[in-house]
PDB file of C-alpha atoms and ligand atoms in Angstrom:
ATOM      1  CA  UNK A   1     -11.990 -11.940 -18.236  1.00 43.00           C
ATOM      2  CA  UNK A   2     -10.429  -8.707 -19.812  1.00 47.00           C
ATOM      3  CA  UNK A   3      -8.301  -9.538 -23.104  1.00 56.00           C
ATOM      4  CA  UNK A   4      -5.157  -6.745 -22.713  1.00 54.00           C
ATOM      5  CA  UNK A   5      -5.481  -3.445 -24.137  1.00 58.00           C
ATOM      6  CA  UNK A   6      -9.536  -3.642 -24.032  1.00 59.00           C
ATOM      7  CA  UNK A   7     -11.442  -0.680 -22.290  1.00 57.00           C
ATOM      8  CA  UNK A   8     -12.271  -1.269 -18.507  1.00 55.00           C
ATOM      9  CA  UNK A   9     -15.731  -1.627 -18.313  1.00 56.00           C
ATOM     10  CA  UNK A  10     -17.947   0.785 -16.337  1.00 58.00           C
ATOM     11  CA  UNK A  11     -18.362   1.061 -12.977  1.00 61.00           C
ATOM     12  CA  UNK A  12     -14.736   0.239 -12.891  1.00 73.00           C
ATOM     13  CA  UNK A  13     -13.353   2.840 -14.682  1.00 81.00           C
ATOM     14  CA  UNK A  14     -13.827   5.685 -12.250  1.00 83.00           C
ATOM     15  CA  UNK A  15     -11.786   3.825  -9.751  1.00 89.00           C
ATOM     16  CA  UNK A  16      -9.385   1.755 -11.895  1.00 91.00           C
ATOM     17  CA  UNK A  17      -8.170   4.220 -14.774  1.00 89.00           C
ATOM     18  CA  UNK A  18      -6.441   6.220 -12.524  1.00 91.00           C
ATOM     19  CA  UNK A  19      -4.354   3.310 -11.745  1.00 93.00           C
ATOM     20  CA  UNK A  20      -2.778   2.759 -15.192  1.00 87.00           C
ATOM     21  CA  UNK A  21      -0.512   5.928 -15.064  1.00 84.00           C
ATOM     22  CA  UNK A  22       0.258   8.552 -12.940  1.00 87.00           C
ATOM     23  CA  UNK A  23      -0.765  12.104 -13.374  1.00 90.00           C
ATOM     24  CA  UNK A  24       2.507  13.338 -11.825  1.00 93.00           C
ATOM     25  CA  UNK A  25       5.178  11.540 -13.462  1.00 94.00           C
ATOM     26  CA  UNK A  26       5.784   7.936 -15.233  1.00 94.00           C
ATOM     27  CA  UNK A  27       5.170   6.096 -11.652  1.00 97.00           C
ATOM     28  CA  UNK A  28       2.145   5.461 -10.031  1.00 97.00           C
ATOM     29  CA  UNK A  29       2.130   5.133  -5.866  1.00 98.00           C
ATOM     30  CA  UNK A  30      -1.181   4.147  -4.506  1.00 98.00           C
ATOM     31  CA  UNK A  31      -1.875   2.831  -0.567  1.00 98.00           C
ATOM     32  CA  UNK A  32      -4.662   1.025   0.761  1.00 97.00           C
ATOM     33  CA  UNK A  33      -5.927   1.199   4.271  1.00 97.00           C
ATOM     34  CA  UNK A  34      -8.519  -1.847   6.065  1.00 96.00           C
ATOM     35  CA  UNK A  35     -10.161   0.479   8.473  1.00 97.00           C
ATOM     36  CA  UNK A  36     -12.824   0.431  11.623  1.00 98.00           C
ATOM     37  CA  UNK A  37     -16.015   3.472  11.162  1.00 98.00           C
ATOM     38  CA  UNK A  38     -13.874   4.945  14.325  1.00 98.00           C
ATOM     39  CA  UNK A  39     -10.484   4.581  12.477  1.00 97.00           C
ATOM     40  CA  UNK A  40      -8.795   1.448  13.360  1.00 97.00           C
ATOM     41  CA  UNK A  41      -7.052  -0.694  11.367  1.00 96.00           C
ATOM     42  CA  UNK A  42      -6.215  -3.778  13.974  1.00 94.00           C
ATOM     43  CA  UNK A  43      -7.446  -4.372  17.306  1.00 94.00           C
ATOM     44  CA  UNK A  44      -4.789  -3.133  20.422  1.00 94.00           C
ATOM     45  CA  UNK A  45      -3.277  -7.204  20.225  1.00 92.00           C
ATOM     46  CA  UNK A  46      -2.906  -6.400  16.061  1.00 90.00           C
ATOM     47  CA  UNK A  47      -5.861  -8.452  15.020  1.00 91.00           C
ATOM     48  CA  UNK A  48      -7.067  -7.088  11.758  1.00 90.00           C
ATOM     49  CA  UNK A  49      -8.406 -10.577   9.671  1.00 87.00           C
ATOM     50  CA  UNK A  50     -10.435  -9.431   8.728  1.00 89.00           C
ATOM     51  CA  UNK A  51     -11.867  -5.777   9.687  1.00 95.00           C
ATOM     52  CA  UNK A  52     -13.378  -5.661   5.330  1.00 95.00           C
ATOM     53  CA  UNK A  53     -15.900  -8.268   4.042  1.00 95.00           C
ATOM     54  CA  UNK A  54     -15.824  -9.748   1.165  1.00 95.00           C
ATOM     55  CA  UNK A  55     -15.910  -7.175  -1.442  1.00 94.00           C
ATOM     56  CA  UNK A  56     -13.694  -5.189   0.162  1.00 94.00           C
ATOM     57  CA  UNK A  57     -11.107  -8.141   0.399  1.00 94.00           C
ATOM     58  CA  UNK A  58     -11.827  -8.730  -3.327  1.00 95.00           C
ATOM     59  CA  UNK A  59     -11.172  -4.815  -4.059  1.00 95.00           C
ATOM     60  CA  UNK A  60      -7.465  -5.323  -2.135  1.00 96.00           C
ATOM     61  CA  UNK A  61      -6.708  -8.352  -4.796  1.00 96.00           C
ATOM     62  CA  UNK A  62      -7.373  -6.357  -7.153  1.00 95.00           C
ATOM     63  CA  UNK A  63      -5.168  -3.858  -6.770  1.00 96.00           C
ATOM     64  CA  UNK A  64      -2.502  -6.478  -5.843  1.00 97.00           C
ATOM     65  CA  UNK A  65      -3.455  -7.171  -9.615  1.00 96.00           C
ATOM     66  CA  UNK A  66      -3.336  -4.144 -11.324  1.00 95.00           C
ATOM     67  CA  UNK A  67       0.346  -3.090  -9.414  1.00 97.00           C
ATOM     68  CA  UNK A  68       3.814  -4.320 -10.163  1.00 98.00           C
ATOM     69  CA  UNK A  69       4.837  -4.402  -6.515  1.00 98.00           C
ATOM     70  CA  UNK A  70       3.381  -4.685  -2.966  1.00 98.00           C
ATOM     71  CA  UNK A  71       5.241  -3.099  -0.137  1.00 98.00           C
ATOM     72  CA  UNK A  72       4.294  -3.748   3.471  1.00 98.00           C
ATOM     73  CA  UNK A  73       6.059  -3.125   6.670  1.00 98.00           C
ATOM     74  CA  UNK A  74       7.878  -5.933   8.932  1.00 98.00           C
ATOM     75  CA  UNK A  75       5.272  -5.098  11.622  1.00 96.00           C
ATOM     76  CA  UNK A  76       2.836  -6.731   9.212  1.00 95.00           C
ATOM     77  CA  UNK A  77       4.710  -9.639   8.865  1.00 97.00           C
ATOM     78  CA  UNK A  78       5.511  -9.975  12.389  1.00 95.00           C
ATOM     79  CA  UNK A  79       1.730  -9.619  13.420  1.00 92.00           C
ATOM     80  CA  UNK A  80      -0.101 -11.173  10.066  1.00 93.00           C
ATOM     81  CA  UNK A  81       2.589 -13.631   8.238  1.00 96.00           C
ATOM     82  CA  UNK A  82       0.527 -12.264   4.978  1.00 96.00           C
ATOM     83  CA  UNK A  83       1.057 -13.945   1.909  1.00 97.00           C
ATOM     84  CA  UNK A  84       0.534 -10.859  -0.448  1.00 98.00           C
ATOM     85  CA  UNK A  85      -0.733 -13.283  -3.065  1.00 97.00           C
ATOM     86  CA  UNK A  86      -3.410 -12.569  -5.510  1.00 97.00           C
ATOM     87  CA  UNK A  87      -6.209 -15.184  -4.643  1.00 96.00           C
ATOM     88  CA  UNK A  88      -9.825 -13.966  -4.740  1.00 94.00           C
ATOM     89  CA  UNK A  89      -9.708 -12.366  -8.320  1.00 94.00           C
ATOM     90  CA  UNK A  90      -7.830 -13.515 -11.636  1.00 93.00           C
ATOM     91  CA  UNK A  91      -4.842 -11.505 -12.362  1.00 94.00           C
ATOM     92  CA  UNK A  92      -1.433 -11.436 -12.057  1.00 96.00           C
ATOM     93  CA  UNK A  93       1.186 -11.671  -8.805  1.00 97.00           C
ATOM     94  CA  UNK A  94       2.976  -8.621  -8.217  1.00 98.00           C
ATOM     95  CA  UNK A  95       6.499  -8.694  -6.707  1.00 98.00           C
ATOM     96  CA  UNK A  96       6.719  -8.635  -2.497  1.00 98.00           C
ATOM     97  CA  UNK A  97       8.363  -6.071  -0.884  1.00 98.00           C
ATOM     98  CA  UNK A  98       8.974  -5.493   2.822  1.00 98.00           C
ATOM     99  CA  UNK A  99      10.803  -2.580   4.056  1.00 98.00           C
ATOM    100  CA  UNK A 100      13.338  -4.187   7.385  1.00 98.00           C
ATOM    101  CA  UNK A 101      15.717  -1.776   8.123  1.00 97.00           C
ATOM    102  CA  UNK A 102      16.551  -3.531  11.276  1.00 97.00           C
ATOM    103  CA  UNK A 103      16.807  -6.799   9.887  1.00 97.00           C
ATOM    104  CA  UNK A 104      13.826  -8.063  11.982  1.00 97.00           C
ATOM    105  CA  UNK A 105      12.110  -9.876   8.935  1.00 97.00           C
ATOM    106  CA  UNK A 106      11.822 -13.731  10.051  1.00 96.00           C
ATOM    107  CA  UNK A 107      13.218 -15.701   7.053  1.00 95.00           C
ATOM    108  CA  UNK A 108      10.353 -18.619   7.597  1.00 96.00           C
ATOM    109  CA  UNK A 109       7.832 -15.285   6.784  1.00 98.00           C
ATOM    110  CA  UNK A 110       5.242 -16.725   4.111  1.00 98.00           C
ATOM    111  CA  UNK A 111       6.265 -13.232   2.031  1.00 98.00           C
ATOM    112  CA  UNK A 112       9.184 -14.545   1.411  1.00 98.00           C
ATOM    113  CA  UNK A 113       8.260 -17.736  -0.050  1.00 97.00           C
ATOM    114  CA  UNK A 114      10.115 -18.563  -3.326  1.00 97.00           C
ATOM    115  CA  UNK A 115       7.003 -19.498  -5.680  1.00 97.00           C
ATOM    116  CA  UNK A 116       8.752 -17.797  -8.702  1.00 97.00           C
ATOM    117  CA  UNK A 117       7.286 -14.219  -7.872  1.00 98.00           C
ATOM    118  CA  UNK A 118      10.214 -11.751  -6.931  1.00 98.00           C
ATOM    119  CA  UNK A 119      11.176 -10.916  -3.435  1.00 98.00           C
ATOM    120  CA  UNK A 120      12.701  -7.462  -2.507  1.00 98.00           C
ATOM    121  CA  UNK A 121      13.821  -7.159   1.226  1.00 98.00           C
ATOM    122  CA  UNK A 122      14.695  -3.004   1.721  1.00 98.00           C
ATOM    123  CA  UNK A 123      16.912  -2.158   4.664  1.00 98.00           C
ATOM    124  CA  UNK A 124      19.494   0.384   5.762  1.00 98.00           C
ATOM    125  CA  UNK A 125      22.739   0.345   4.428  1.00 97.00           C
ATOM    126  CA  UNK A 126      25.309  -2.357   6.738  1.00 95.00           C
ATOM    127  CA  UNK A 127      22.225  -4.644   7.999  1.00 96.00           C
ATOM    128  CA  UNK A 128      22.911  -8.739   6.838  1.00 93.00           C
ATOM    129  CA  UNK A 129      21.041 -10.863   8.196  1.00 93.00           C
ATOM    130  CA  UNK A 130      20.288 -13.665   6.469  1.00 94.00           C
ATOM    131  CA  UNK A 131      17.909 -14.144   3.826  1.00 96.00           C
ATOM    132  CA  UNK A 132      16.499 -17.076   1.748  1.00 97.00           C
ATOM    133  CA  UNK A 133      18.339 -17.989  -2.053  1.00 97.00           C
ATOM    134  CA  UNK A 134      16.260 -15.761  -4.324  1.00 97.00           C
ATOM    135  CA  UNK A 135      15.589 -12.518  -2.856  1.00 98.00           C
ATOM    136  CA  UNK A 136      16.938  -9.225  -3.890  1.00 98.00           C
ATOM    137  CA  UNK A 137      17.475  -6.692  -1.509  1.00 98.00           C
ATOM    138  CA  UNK A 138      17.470  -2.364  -1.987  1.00 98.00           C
ATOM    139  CA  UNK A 139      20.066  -1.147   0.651  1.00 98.00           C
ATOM    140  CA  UNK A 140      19.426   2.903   1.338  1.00 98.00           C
ATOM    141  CA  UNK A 141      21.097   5.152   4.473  1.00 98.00           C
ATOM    142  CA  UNK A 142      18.363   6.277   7.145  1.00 97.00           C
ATOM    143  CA  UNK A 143      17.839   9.607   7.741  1.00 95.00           C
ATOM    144  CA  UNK A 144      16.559   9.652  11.960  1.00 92.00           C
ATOM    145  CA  UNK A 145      16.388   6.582  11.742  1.00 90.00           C
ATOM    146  CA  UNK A 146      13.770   6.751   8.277  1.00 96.00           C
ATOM    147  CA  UNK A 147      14.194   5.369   5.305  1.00 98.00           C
ATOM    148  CA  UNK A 148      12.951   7.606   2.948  1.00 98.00           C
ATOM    149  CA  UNK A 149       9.523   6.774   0.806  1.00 98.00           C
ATOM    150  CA  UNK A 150      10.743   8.500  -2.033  1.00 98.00           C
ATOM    151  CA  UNK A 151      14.159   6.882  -2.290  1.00 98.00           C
ATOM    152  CA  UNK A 152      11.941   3.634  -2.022  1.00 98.00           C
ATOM    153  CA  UNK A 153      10.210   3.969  -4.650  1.00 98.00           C
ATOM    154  CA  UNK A 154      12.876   5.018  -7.178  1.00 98.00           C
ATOM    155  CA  UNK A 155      15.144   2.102  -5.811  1.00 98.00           C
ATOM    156  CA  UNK A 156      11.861   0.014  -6.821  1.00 98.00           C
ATOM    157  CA  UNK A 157      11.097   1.936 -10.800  1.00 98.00           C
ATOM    158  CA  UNK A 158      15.232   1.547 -11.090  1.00 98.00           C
ATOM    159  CA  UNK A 159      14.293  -2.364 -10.787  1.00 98.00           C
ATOM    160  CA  UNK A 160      11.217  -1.751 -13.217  1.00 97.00           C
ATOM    161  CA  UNK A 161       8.345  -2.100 -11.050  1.00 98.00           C
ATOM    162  CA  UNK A 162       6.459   1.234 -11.754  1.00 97.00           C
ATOM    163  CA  UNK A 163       2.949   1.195 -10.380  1.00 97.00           C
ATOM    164  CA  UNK A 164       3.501   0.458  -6.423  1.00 98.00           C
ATOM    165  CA  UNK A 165       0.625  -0.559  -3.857  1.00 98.00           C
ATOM    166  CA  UNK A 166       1.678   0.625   0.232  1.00 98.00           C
ATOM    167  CA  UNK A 167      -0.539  -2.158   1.587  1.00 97.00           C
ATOM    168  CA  UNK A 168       0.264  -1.265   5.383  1.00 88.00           C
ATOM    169  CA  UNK A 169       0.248  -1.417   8.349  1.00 93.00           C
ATOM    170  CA  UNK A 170      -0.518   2.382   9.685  1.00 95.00           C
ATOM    171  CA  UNK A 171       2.979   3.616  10.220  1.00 96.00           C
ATOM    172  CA  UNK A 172       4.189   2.243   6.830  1.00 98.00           C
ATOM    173  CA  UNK A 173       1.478   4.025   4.814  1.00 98.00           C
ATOM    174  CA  UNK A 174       1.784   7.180   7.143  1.00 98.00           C
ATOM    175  CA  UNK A 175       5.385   7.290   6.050  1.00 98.00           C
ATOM    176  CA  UNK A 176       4.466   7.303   2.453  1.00 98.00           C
ATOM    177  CA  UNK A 177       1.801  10.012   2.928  1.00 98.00           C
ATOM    178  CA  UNK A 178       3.649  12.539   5.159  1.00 97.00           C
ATOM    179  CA  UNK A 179       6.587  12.051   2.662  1.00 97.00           C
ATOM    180  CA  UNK A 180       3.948  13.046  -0.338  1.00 97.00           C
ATOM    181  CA  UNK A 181       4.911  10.157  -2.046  1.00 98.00           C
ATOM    182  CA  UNK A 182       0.928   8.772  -3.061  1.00 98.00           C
ATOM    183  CA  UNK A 183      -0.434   9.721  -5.720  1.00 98.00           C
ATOM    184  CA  UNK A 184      -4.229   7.655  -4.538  1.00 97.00           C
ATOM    185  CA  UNK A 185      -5.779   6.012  -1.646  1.00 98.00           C
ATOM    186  CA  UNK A 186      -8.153   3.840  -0.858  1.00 98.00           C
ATOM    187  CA  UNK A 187      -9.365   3.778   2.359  1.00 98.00           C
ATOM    188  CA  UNK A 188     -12.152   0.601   2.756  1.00 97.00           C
ATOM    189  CA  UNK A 189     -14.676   1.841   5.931  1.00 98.00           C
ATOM    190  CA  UNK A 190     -16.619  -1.283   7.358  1.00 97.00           C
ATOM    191  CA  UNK A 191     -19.181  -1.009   9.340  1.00 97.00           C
ATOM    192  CA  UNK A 192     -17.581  -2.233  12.549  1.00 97.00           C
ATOM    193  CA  UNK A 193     -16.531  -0.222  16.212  1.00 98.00           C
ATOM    194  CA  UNK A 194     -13.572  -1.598  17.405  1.00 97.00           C
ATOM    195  CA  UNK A 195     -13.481   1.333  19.931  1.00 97.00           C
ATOM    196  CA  UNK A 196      -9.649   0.793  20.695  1.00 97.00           C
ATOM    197  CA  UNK A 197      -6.557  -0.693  19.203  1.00 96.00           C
ATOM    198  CA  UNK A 198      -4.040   1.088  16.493  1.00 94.00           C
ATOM    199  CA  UNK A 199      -5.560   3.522  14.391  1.00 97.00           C
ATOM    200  CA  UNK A 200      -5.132   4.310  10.782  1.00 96.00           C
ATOM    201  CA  UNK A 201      -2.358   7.428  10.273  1.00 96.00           C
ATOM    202  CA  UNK A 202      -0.413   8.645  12.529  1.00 94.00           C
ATOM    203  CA  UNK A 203       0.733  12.007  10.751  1.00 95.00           C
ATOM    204  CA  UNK A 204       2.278  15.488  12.427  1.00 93.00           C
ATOM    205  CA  UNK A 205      -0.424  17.376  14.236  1.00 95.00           C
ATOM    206  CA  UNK A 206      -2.256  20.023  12.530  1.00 96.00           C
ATOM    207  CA  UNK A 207      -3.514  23.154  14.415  1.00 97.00           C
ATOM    208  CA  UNK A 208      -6.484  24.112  13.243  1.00 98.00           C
ATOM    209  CA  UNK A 209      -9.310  22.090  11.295  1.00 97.00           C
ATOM    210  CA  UNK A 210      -8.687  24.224   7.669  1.00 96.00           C
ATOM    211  CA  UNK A 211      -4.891  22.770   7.956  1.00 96.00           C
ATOM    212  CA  UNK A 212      -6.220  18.901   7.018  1.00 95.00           C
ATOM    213  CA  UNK A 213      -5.313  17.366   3.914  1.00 95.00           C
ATOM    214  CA  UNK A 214      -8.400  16.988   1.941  1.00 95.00           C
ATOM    215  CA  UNK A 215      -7.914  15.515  -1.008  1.00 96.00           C
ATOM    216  CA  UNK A 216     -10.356  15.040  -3.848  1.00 96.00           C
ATOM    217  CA  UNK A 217     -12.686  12.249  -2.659  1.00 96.00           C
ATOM    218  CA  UNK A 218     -15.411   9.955  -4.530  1.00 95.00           C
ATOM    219  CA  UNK A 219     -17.179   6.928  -2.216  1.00 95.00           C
ATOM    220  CA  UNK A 220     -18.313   4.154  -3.927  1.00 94.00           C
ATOM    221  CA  UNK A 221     -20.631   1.343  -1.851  1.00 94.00           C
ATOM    222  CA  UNK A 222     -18.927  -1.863  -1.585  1.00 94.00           C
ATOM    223  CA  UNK A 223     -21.457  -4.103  -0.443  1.00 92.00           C
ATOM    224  CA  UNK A 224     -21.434  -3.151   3.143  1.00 94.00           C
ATOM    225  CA  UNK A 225     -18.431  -1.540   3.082  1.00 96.00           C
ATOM    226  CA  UNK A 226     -17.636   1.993   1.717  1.00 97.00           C
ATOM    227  CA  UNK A 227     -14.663   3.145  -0.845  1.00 97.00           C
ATOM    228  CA  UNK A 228     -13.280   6.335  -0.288  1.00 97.00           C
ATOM    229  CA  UNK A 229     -10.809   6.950  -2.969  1.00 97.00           C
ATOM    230  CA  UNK A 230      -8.842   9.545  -2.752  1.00 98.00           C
ATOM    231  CA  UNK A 231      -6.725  11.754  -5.196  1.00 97.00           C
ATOM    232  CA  UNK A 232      -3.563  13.133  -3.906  1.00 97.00           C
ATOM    233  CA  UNK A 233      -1.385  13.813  -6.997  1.00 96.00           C
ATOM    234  CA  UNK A 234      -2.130  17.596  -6.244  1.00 95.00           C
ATOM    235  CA  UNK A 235       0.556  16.976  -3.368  1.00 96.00           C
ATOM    236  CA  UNK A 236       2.294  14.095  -4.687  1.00 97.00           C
ATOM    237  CA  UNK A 237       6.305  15.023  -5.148  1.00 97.00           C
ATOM    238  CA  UNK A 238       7.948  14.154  -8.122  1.00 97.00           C
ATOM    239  CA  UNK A 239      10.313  10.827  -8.162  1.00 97.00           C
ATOM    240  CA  UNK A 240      10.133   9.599 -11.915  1.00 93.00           C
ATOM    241  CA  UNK A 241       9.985  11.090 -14.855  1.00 93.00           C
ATOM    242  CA  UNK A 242       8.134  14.098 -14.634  1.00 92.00           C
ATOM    243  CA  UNK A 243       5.024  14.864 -17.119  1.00 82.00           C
ATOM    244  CA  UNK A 244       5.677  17.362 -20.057  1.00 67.00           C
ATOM    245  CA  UNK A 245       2.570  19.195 -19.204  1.00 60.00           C
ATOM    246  CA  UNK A 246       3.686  19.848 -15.651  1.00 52.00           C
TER     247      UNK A 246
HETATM  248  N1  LIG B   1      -6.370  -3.011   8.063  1.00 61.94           N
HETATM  249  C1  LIG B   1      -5.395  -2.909   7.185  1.00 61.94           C
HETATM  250  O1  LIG B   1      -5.581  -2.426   6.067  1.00 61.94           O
HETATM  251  C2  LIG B   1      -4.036  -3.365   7.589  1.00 61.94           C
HETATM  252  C3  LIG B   1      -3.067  -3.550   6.591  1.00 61.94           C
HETATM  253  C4  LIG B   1      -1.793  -3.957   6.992  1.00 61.94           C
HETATM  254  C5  LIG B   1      -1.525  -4.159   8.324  1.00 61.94           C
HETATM  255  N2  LIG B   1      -2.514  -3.996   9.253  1.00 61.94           N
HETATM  256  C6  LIG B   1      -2.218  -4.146  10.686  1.00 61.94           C
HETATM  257  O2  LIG B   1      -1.274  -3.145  11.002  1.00 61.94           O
HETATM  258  C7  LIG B   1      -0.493  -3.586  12.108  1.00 61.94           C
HETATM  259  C8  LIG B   1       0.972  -3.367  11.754  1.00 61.94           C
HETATM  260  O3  LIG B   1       1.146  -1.999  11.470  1.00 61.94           O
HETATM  261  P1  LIG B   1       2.386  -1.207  12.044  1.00 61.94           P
HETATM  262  O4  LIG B   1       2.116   0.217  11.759  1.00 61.94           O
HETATM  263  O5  LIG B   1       2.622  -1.650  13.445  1.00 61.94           O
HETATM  264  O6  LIG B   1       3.589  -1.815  11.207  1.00 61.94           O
HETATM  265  P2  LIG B   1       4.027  -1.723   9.673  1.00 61.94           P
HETATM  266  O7  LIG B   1       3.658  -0.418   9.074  1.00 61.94           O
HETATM  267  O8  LIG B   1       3.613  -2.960   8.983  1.00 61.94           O
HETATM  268  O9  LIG B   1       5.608  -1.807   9.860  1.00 61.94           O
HETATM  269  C9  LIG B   1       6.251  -0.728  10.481  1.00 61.94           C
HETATM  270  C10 LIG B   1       7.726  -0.981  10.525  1.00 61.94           C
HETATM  271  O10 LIG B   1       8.245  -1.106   9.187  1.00 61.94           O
HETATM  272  C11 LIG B   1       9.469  -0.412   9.119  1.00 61.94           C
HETATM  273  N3  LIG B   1       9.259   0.735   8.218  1.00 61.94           N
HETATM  274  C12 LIG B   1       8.209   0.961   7.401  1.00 61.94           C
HETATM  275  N4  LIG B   1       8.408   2.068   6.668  1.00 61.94           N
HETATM  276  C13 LIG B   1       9.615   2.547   7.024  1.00 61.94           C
HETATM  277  C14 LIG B   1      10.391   3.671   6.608  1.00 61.94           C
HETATM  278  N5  LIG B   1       9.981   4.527   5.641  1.00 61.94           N
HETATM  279  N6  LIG B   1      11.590   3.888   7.216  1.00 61.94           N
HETATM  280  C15 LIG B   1      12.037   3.053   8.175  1.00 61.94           C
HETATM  281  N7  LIG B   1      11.335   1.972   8.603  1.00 61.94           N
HETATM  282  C16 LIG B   1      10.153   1.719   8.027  1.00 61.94           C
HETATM  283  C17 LIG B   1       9.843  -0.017  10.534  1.00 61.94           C
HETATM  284  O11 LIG B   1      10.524  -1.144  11.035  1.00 61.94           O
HETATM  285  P3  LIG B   1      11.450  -1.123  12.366  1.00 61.94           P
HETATM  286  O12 LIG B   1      10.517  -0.899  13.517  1.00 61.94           O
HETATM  287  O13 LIG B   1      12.100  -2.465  12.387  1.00 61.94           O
HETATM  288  O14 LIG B   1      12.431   0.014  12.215  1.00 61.94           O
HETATM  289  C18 LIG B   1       8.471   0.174  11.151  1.00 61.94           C
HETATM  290  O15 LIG B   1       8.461   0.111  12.555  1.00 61.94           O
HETATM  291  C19 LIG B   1      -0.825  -5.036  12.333  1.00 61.94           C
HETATM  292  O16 LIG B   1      -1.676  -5.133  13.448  1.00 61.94           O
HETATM  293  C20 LIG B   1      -1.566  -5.438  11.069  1.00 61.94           C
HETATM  294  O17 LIG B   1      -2.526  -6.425  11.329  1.00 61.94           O
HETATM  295  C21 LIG B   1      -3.761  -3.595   8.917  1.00 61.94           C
END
């Protein structure tokens, strides 16, 4: 195991440096998507466990690892119950958050499970409904009925978690990336059809092909599955503390 402070060894540098710090400012906002080779990340009943094998499973832990805080939708925890633990790699647990506006979070959900790792619930503003002893909750106004990313994460680096991982589902990290608030993604291809069920992003249409995002892009082989991670500070807005040399 790595002692702190040591250099990551090769090949993991390329994909895990860029993790430590941000290139835009002091946070660090990075999403992770499970996905089909024709873009879907759950069947159309929401079965997604589990679309990655086992090295891209052990990638996800990982970065549960290297982060201070998880975020995932309620849809997720309505259709998976996930844990959000770290289990297939050593490392630390990262604090659990699930943005509710609503209030539709079940209070049995695993997520919330007090096993000494903190619990952040966000919501809009005036929404109580009840909540197990232990976990905190960020309360922030919609705007149309969205709670904005970036308000998210500075209501999370106000509370000192700093290096954020959007863990899903689709609309969740599509949120985050039409509101330019990633600064990386990883998007884990297997080698699977699915043919139907949700897909990926669901972002505002673009025209014409030259109107795509295209971020900066390197692949690396998991196994049987492929890494494509992808740089996106070059749209990334600022929410922390902005870099002198910007
Ligand atoms: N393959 C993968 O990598 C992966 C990862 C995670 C999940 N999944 C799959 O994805 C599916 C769930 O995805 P999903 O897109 O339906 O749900 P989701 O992204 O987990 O949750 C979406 C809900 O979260 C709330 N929400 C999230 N961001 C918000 C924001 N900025 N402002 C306001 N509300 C926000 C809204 O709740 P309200 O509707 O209550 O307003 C929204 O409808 C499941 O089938 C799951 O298995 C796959």
């Amino acid at each position: 195991m790595r002692t702190p402070g040591s250099p990551i060894p090769p090949p993991w540098t390329d994909l895990f440096a860029p993790l430590v710090a941000g290139a835009v400012d002091d946070l660090m906002v990075i999403a992770q998507i499970g996905q089909s080779l024709d873009g879907r990340i759950a069947t159309q009943s929401g079965h997604s466990h589990y679309i990655n094998g086992d090295e891209g499973l052990d990638h996800l832990h990982r970065l549960r690892a290297v982060v201070d805080a998880v975020v995932i939708g309620v849809g997720t925890v309505r259709s998976d119950d996930p844990r959000l633990t770290v289990r297939r790699v050593p490392g630390p647990q990262p604090a659990r958050v699930i943005i509710d506006p609503q209030g539709r979070l079940p209070p049995t959900a695993r997520v919330l499970a007090a096993d000494g790792v903190r619990r952040i619930v966000v919501r809009a503003a005036g929404v109580h409904t009840p909540l197990p002893p232990g976990v905190e909750t960020i309360e922030l106004r919609p705007a149309a009925g969205l709670l904005d990313p970036a308000a998210i994460v500075a209501s999370l680096a106000a509370r000192g978690l700093r290096r954020i991982l959007v863990e899903g589902g689709a609309s969740t990290v599509s949120r985050f990336l039409a509101a330019r608030c990633l600064d990386r993604m990883h998007i884990i291809v297997a080698p699977i059809i699915l043919g139907s069920g949700a897909q990926s992003f669901a972002l505002p249409p673009v025209d014409r092909v030259e109107q795509a995002l295209r971020p900066r892009m390197r692949a690396h082989i998991l196994r049987n599955d492929v890494l494509f991670d992808c740089d996106l500070s070059h749209q990334r807005v600022v929410i922390g503390h902005a870099k002198k040399s910007m």
